[in-house]
Coordinates of C-alpha atoms in Angstrom, one line a residue:
M1 CA -0.1 0.2 -0.2
R2 CA 1.0 3.9 -0.8
H3 CA 0.7 6.6 1.2
I4 CA 1.2 9.9 -0.2
R5 CA 1.3 13.0 2.0
V6 CA 2.3 16.6 1.1
G7 CA 1.9 18.9 4.9
R8 CA 2.0 22.6 4.7
G9 CA 2.4 25.2 7.5
Q10 CA 0.5 23.7 9.8
V11 CA 0.8 20.1 12.4
D12 CA -1.6 18.1 10.6
P13 CA -4.1 17.1 10.5
L14 CA -4.5 21.0 9.5
G15 CA -1.6 21.0 7.7
W16 CA -2.2 18.3 5.4
Q17 CA -2.4 20.0 1.5
V18 CA -2.9 16.3 0.5
D19 CA -3.2 13.3 1.9
E20 CA -3.9 10.1 -0.2
R21 CA -3.8 6.5 0.0
Q22 CA -3.7 4.3 -3.1
F23 CA -7.0 3.2 -2.9
N24 CA -8.4 6.0 -1.2
Q25 CA -9.1 4.7 2.2
Y26 CA -8.6 0.6 1.4
D27 CA -4.8 -0.4 2.6
W28 CA -5.7 -4.0 1.3
A29 CA -3.8 -3.2 -2.2
Y30 CA -0.2 -5.0 -1.7
W31 CA 1.8 -5.9 -4.6
G32 CA 0.3 -9.4 -4.5
A33 CA -3.0 -8.3 -4.5
L34 CA -2.0 -5.7 -7.6
H35 CA 0.5 -8.4 -9.0
P36 CA -0.4 -12.2 -8.1
S37 CA 1.3 -13.8 -10.6
D38 CA 4.9 -11.7 -9.9
P39 CA 7.6 -14.3 -9.7
A40 CA 9.0 -11.4 -7.2
L41 CA 6.3 -12.6 -4.6
S42 CA 8.2 -16.0 -4.8
D43 CA 11.5 -15.4 -5.4
R44 CA 13.5 -12.9 -3.0
R45 CA 16.2 -13.1 -5.5
I46 CA 15.1 -10.5 -7.8
R47 CA 15.3 -7.0 -7.0
R48 CA 13.0 -3.7 -8.5
T49 CA 13.0 -0.7 -8.7
M50 CA 11.0 2.3 -6.9
R51 CA 11.1 5.5 -8.8
I52 CA 9.7 8.3 -6.9
T53 CA 8.8 12.1 -9.5
L54 CA 8.4 14.8 -8.0
N55 CA 6.7 17.8 -10.6
A56 CA 5.8 20.8 -9.4
N57 CA 2.0 19.8 -9.5
Q58 CA 2.4 16.3 -8.5
I59 CA 4.1 13.6 -6.9
A60 CA 4.3 9.9 -8.5
W61 CA 5.4 6.6 -6.8
G62 CA 6.1 4.2 -9.7
I63 CA 7.6 0.1 -8.7
E64 CA 8.4 -1.4 -11.5
M65 CA 6.8 -4.5 -12.4
A66 CA 8.0 -8.3 -13.9
D67 CA 7.7 -6.2 -17.6
G68 CA 10.2 -3.6 -17.1
N69 CA 7.2 -1.1 -16.8
F70 CA 5.9 0.8 -13.5
D71 CA 3.0 0.4 -11.4
T72 CA 2.4 4.4 -10.2
F73 CA 0.3 5.7 -8.1
S74 CA -0.2 9.8 -9.1
V75 CA -1.1 12.4 -6.4
D76 CA -1.5 15.6 -7.7
L77 CA -0.9 19.5 -5.8
P78 CA -3.0 22.0 -7.2
E79 CA -1.3 24.3 -5.1
G80 CA 2.1 23.1 -6.1
L81 CA 4.6 22.1 -3.7
P82 CA 5.4 24.0 -0.3
F83 CA 9.3 23.5 -0.8
E84 CA 11.7 24.8 -3.1
R85 CA 14.1 23.0 -1.3
G86 CA 14.3 19.6 1.2
L87 CA 16.2 16.5 3.0
V88 CA 15.2 13.0 2.0
L89 CA 14.8 10.5 4.3
F90 CA 15.2 6.9 4.1
K91 CA 13.9 4.3 6.5
T92 CA 13.2 1.2 7.0
H93 CA 11.2 -0.8 8.7
A94 CA 10.4 -4.7 9.3
Y95 CA 12.4 -5.3 6.1
T96 CA 13.2 -9.2 6.4
P97 CA 10.8 -11.8 6.5
T98 CA 10.6 -12.5 9.6
G99 CA 11.2 -9.1 11.6
H100 CA 8.2 -7.2 13.7
G101 CA 5.7 -8.9 12.8
N102 CA 6.6 -9.7 8.9
F103 CA 5.4 -13.0 8.1
D104 CA 5.4 -12.2 3.9
T105 CA 7.4 -14.0 1.2
Y106 CA 7.6 -10.2 -0.4
T107 CA 10.2 -7.9 1.5
F108 CA 11.5 -4.4 0.7
H109 CA 15.3 -3.8 0.6
W110 CA 16.3 -0.3 -0.2
D111 CA 19.8 -0.2 -2.1
N112 CA 21.5 1.9 -4.7
I113 CA 19.9 4.4 -3.6
R114 CA 19.8 7.4 -6.7
F115 CA 18.7 10.9 -6.2
T116 CA 18.7 13.2 -10.4
G117 CA 17.2 16.5 -8.9
P118 CA 19.4 19.7 -8.3
A119 CA 21.5 19.4 -5.7
V120 CA 21.9 21.7 -2.7
G121 CA 24.4 20.6 -0.7
R122 CA 25.9 18.3 2.1
Y123 CA 24.4 19.4 5.6
R124 CA 26.2 18.4 8.8
A125 CA 24.8 16.5 11.1
W126 CA 26.1 17.0 15.4
P127 CA 24.8 14.9 17.2
A128 CA 23.5 14.9 21.0
D129 CA 26.3 13.1 23.5
S130 CA 23.1 11.6 25.1
V131 CA 19.2 10.9 24.5
V132 CA 16.6 12.4 26.6
Y133 CA 14.6 10.3 29.2
L134 CA 12.4 11.4 30.9
Q135 CA 10.3 8.3 30.8
R136 CA 9.9 5.4 33.4
N137 CA 7.4 3.2 33.8
G138 CA 4.8 5.4 33.4
S139 CA 4.4 9.1 34.4
R140 CA 7.2 11.3 34.7
P141 CA 5.7 14.6 37.0
I142 CA 5.1 18.1 35.3
G143 CA 8.2 19.8 34.7
D144 CA 10.5 17.2 34.8
T145 CA 13.5 18.0 33.2
A146 CA 16.6 16.3 31.5
T147 CA 19.8 18.5 30.0
V148 CA 22.0 17.3 27.2
N149 CA 25.1 18.7 25.1
V150 CA 25.5 19.2 21.5
S151 CA 29.2 19.9 20.1
I152 CA 29.2 22.1 17.2
D153 CA 33.0 22.4 15.6
E154 CA 31.5 24.4 12.4
L155 CA 28.4 26.8 12.5
G156 CA 26.5 26.9 9.2
E157 CA 23.6 28.5 8.0
N158 CA 19.6 27.6 8.0
P159 CA 19.9 24.8 11.2
V160 CA 17.7 22.8 12.7
L161 CA 16.5 20.4 15.4
F162 CA 16.2 16.4 14.0
G163 CA 15.1 13.3 16.2
Q164 CA 12.7 10.7 17.1
L165 CA 10.1 11.2 19.3
H166 CA 8.7 8.5 22.3
G167 CA 5.7 8.9 24.0
L168 CA 4.2 12.3 23.6
L169 CA 1.3 13.7 24.8
R170 CA 0.5 16.8 22.1
G171 CA 2.8 19.4 23.9
Q172 CA 4.6 18.6 26.4
A173 CA 8.2 18.3 24.8
L174 CA 9.4 22.2 25.6
V175 CA 13.4 22.8 25.5
S176 CA 15.5 26.1 24.8
V177 CA 19.2 25.9 23.6
N178 CA 21.7 27.1 25.3
G179 CA 19.2 29.2 28.3
G180 CA 16.9 30.7 25.4
P181 CA 13.1 30.6 25.0
E182 CA 11.5 27.4 25.7
M183 CA 10.1 26.1 21.8
T184 CA 7.5 23.7 21.6
V185 CA 8.2 20.1 20.0
N186 CA 5.7 18.0 18.2
P187 CA 6.3 15.5 15.8
E188 CA 4.7 14.8 12.0
E189 CA 1.7 13.3 13.0
F190 CA 0.0 12.7 16.4
A191 CA -2.8 10.0 16.6
L192 CA -5.6 8.6 19.4
G193 CA -7.8 11.5 18.7
D194 CA -5.0 13.8 18.1
C195 CA -3.4 13.9 21.1
V196 CA -0.9 10.9 21.5
S197 CA 2.0 10.5 19.0
G198 CA 1.3 6.9 17.8
E199 CA 0.6 4.1 19.9
W200 CA 3.6 3.7 23.1
R201 CA 5.8 1.6 21.1
D202 CA 6.2 4.1 18.5
W203 CA 9.1 6.7 17.5
K204 CA 7.7 9.6 15.3
S205 CA 10.2 12.3 13.5
F206 CA 10.7 16.1 13.9
R207 CA 12.0 18.9 12.5
L208 CA 12.5 22.2 14.5
P209 CA 14.0 25.6 12.6
L210 CA 16.4 27.0 15.1
D211 CA 17.2 30.6 15.0
R212 CA 21.5 30.8 14.4
N213 CA 22.4 33.7 17.2
A214 CA 21.1 31.7 19.4
L215 CA 23.9 28.8 18.7
R216 CA 27.6 28.7 19.5
E217 CA 30.4 27.2 18.6
G218 CA 31.7 24.5 20.7
A219 CA 29.4 22.8 23.1
N220 CA 25.2 23.8 23.5
T221 CA 23.1 22.6 25.9
L222 CA 19.2 21.9 25.2
R223 CA 17.1 21.5 28.5
W224 CA 14.3 19.6 27.7
R225 CA 11.0 19.7 30.3
V226 CA 7.9 17.8 30.2
G227 CA 5.1 20.5 30.0
P228 CA 1.6 20.9 31.7
R229 CA -0.9 18.2 30.3
P230 CA -3.2 19.1 27.1
A231 CA -6.6 19.8 27.6
C232 CA -7.0 16.7 24.5
A233 CA -5.5 14.3 27.0
Q234 CA -7.1 15.6 30.5
G235 CA -9.2 12.0 31.8
Q236 CA -6.8 10.0 29.8
D237 CA -5.5 7.0 31.0
W238 CA -1.9 8.6 29.3
W239 CA 1.1 8.8 30.6
D240 CA 3.3 12.0 30.6
G241 CA 6.5 12.2 29.7
Y242 CA 8.6 11.5 26.5
S243 CA 11.7 10.3 25.2
V244 CA 14.3 11.8 22.2
K245 CA 16.3 10.0 20.0
F246 CA 18.8 10.2 16.8
L247 CA 18.8 13.9 18.2
Q248 CA 21.2 16.3 16.5
I249 CA 21.1 19.7 14.9
Q250 CA 21.9 19.7 11.1
T251 CA 23.1 23.4 9.4
D252 CA 24.5 23.6 5.8
V253 CA 28.0 23.4 5.2
V254 CA 29.9 26.6 5.4
S255 CA 32.4 25.2 2.1
A256 CA 31.1 26.1 -1.3
G257 CA 31.0 23.7 -4.1
V258 CA 30.3 20.7 -2.4
S259 CA 28.0 18.2 -4.7
L260 CA 25.2 16.0 -2.3
L261 CA 25.4 11.9 -2.6
F262 CA 22.8 9.5 -1.6
A263 CA 24.1 6.1 -1.4
S264 CA 22.9 3.6 1.2
S265 CA 22.9 -0.2 1.4
F266 CA 21.0 -2.8 3.8
D267 CA 21.6 -6.4 4.3
S268 CA 18.8 -9.2 4.9

């Protein structure tokens, strides 16, 4: 099942410009149902190409079929793409034959990733020195804090804070940089009445633009706090608190003339 989302300006669901699945709300259209005679369903050695095309007013996601043509799912964007530059991130989940409850014979393997669009240069990633752990066997008190540090050797342009949140109630993840004002960090999507960041085992990504003037070369201190319980969670038996992993500050490189290279390989 293919699902294409494009957001604009606001946290979902208000910010979705398009939010469409192949065959609309029905998610039964996995590859075996679409192409039951495909030999790749029973021969894991077969490799196929996926091709995602971004045009000004359309996104197309094609999967190569046995005859070499592409089965394409397209979504129109009447308002156009809401960005001029972006970061491409590939994430793999349950791509092994038995990983995380996957019992189907057909699996996905990302390999030999190519990008044919214009490159704007590499970005640098500066990781935090530890995870942010504001969870333990249930709720953490409102106001609990945790501090991590991010060391930056070279401060580039357009800094952003990137990471993944776990078990978050909407609006409870608050962070300040180097003693500056607190900022609210929300992941890309919420579930359970648009209030909780997915099931409790789920990790949800976020990307928060930062003020370059708030950063410095050398050590930067990030202070995280558990904010007040949101109105959408009142009366619910949900935990307060959250954790953050893969936390990093990303900046454009200072040096000019650096090309962009996409390369990735995963073994089953």
